[in-house]
Short mmCIF file of N, CA and C in Angstrom, two decimals:
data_model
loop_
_atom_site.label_atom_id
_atom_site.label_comp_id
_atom_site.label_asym_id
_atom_site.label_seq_id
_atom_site.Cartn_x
_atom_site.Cartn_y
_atom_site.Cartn_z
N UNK A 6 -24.26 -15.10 33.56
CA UNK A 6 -22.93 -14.56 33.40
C UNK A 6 -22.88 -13.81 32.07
N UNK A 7 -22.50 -12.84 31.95
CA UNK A 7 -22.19 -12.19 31.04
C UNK A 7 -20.57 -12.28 30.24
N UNK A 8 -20.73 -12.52 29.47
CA UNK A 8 -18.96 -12.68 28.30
C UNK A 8 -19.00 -11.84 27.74
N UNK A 9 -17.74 -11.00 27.52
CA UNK A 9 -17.46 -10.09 26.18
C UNK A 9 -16.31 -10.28 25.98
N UNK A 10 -15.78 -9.55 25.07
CA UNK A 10 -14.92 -10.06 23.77
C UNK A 10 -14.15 -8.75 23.73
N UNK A 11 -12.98 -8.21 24.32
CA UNK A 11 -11.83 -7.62 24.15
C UNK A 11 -10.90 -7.89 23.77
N UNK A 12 -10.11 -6.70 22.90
CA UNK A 12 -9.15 -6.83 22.45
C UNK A 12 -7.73 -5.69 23.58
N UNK A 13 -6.48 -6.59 23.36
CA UNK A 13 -5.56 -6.04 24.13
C UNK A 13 -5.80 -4.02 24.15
N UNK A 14 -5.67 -3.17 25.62
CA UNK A 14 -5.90 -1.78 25.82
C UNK A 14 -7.32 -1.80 25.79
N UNK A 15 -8.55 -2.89 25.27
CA UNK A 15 -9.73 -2.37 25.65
C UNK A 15 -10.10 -2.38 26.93
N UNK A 16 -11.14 -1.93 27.18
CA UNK A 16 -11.53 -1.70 28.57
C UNK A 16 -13.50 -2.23 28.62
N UNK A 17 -13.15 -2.88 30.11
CA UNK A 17 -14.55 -2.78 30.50
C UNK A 17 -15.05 -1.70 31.85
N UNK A 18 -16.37 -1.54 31.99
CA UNK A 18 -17.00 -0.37 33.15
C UNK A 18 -17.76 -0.65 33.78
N UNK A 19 -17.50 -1.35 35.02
CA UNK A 19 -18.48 -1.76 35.88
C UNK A 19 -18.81 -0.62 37.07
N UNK A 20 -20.13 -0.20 36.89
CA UNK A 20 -20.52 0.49 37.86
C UNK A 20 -19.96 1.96 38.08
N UNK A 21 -19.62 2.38 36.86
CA UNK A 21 -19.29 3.74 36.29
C UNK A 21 -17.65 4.41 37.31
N UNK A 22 -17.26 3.34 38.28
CA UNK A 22 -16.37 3.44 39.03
C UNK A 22 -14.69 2.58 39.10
N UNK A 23 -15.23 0.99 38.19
CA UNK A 23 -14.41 0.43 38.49
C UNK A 23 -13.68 0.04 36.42
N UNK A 24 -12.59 -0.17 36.44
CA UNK A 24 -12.23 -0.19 34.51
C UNK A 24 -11.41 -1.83 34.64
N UNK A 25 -12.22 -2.18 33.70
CA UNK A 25 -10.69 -3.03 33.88
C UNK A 25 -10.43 -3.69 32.66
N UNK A 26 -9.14 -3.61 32.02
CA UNK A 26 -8.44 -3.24 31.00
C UNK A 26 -7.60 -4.83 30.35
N UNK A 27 -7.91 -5.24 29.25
CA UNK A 27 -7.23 -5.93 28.58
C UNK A 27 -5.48 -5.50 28.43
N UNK A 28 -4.61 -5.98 29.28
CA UNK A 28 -3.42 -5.58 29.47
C UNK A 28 -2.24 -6.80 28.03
N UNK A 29 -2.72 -8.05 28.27
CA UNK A 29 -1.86 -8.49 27.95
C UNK A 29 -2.49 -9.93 27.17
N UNK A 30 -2.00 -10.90 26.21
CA UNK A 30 -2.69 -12.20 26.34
C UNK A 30 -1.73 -12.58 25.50
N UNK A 31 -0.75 -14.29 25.91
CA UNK A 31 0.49 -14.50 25.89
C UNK A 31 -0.56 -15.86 26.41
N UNK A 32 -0.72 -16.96 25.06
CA UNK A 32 -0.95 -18.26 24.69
C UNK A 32 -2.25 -18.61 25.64
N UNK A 33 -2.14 -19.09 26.56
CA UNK A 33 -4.10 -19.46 26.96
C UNK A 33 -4.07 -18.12 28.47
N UNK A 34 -3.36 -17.01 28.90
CA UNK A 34 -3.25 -16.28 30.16
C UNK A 34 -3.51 -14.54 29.21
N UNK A 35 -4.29 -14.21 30.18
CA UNK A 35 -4.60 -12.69 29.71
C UNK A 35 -4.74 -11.85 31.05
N UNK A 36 -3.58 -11.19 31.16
CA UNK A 36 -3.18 -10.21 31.95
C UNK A 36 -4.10 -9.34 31.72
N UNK A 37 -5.10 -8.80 33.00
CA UNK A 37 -6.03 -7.50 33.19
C UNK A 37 -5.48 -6.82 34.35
N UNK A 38 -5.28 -5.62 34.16
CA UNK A 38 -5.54 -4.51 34.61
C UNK A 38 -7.09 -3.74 35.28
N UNK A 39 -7.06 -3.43 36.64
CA UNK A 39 -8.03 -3.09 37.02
C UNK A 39 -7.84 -1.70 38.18
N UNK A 40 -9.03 -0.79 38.07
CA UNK A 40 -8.58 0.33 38.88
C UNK A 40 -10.19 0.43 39.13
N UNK A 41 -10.06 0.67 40.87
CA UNK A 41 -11.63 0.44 41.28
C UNK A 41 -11.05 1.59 42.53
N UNK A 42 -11.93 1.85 43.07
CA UNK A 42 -12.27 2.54 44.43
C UNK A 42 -11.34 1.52 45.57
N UNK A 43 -10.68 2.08 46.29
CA UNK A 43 -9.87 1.76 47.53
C UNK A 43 -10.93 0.47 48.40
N UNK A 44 -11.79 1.27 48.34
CA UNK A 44 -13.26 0.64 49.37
C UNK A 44 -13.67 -0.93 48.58
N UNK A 45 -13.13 -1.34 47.20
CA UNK A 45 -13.41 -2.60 46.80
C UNK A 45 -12.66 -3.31 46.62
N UNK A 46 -12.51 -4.83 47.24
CA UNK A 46 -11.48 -5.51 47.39
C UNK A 46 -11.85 -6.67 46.20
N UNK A 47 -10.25 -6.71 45.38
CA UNK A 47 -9.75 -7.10 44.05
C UNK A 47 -9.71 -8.67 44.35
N UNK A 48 -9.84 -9.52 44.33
CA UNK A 48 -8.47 -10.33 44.54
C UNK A 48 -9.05 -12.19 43.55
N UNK A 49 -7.91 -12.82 43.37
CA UNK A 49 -7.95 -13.82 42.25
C UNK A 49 -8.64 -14.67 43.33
N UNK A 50 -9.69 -15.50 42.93
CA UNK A 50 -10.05 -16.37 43.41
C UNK A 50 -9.59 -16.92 44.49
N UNK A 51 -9.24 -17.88 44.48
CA UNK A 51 -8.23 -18.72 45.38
C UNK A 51 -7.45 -18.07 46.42
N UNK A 52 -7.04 -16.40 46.31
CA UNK A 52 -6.76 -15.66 47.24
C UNK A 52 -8.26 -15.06 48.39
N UNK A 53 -9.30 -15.01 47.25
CA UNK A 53 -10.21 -14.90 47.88
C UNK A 53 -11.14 -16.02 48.75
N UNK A 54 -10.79 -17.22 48.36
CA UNK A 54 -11.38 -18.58 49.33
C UNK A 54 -10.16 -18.50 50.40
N UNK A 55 -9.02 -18.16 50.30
CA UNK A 55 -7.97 -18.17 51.41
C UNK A 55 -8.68 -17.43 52.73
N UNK A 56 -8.95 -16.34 52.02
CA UNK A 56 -8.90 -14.76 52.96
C UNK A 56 -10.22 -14.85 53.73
N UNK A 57 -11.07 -15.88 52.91
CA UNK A 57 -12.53 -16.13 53.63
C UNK A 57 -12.28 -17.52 54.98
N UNK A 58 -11.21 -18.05 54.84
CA UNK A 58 -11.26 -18.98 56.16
C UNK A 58 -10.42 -18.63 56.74
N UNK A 59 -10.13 -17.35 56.95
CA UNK A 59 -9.02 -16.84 58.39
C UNK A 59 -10.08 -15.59 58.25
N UNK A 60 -10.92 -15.30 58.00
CA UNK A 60 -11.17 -14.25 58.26
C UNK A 60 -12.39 -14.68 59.96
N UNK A 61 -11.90 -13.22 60.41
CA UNK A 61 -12.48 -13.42 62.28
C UNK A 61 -13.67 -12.87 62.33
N UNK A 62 -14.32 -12.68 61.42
CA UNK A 62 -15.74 -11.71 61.38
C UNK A 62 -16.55 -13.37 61.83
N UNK A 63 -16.14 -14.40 60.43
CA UNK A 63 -17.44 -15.33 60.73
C UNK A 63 -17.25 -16.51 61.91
N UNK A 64 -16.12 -16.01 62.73
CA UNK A 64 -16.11 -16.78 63.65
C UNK A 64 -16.58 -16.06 64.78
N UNK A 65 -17.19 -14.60 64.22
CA UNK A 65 -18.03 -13.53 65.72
C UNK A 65 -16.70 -12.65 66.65
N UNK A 66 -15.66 -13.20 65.83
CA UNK A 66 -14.52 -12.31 67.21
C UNK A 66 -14.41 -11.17 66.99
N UNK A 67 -14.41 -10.43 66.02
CA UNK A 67 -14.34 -8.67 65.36
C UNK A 67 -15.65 -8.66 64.92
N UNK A 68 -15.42 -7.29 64.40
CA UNK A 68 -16.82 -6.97 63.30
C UNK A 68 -16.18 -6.52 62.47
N UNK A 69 -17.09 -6.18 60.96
CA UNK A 69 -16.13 -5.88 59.89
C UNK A 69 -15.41 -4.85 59.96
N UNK A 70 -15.93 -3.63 60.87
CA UNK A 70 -14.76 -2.46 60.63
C UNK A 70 -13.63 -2.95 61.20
N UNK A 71 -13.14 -3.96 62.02
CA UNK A 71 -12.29 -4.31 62.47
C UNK A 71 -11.34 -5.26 61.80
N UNK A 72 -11.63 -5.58 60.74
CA UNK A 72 -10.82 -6.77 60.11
C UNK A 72 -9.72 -6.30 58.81
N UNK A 73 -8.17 -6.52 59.50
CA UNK A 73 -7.29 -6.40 58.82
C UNK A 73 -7.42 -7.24 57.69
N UNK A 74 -6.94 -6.79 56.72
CA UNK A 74 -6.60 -7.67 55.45
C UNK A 74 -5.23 -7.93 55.87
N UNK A 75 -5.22 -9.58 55.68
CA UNK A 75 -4.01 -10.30 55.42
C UNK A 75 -3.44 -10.62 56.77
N UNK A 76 -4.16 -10.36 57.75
CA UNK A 76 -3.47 -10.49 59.25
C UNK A 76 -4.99 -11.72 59.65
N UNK A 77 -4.28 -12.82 60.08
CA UNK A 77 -4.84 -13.90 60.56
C UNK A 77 -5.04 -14.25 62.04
N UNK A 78 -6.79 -14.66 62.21
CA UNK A 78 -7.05 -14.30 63.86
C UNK A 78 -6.36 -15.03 64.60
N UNK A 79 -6.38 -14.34 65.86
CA UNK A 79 -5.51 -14.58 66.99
C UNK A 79 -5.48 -16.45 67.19
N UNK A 80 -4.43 -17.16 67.99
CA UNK A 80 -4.88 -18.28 67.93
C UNK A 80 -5.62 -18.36 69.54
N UNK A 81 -6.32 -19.46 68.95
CA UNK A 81 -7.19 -19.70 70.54
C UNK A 81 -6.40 -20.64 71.65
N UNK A 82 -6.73 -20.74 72.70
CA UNK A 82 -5.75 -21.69 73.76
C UNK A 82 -6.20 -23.22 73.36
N UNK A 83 -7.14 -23.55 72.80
CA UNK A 83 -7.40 -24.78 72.59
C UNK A 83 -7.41 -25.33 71.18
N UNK A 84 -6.67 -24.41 70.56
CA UNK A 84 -6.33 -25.05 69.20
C UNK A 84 -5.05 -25.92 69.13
N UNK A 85 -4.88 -26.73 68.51
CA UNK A 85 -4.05 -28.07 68.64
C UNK A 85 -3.59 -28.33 67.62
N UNK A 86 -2.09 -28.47 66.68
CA UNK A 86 -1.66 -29.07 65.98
C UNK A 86 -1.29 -30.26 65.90
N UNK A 87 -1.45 -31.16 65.06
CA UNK A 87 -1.37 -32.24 64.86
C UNK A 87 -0.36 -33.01 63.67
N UNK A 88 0.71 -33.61 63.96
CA UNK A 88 1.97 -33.69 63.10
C UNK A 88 1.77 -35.07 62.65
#
């Protein structure tokens, strides 16, 4: 892993495409700013372990050009809730 050491408005350059910017830092939270290509998907952790167990690619039902962000696969007839 690599660490560096910004100060608030600096910026880092990953891959000569994507910036992402020391916006803010307000007691142990530091607001970044980031501007990347449309084609690369951003997202905080925990949004990203979400988006990986509804996603329908690794259950074989789509393929990736097919997979909405944020729209969750169809349900199946034999899925069952349990109260």
């Amino acid at each position: 892993m690599l660490v560096l050491s910004r100060r608030i408005g600096e910026e880092i350059i990953i891959n000569d495409n994507i910036r992402v910017t020391v916006v803010a830092v307000k007691g142990d939270r530091v607001r970044l700013g980031i501007v990347a290509p449309r084609n690369v998907t951003v997202d905080r952790s925990e949004v990203h372990e979400r988006r990986l167990q509804f996603q329908p690619v690794a259950a074989g039902v789509i393929s990736d050009s097919e997979v909405a962000i944020g729209v969750l696969p169809p349900k199946e007839a034999d899925d069952t809730q349990v109260h």
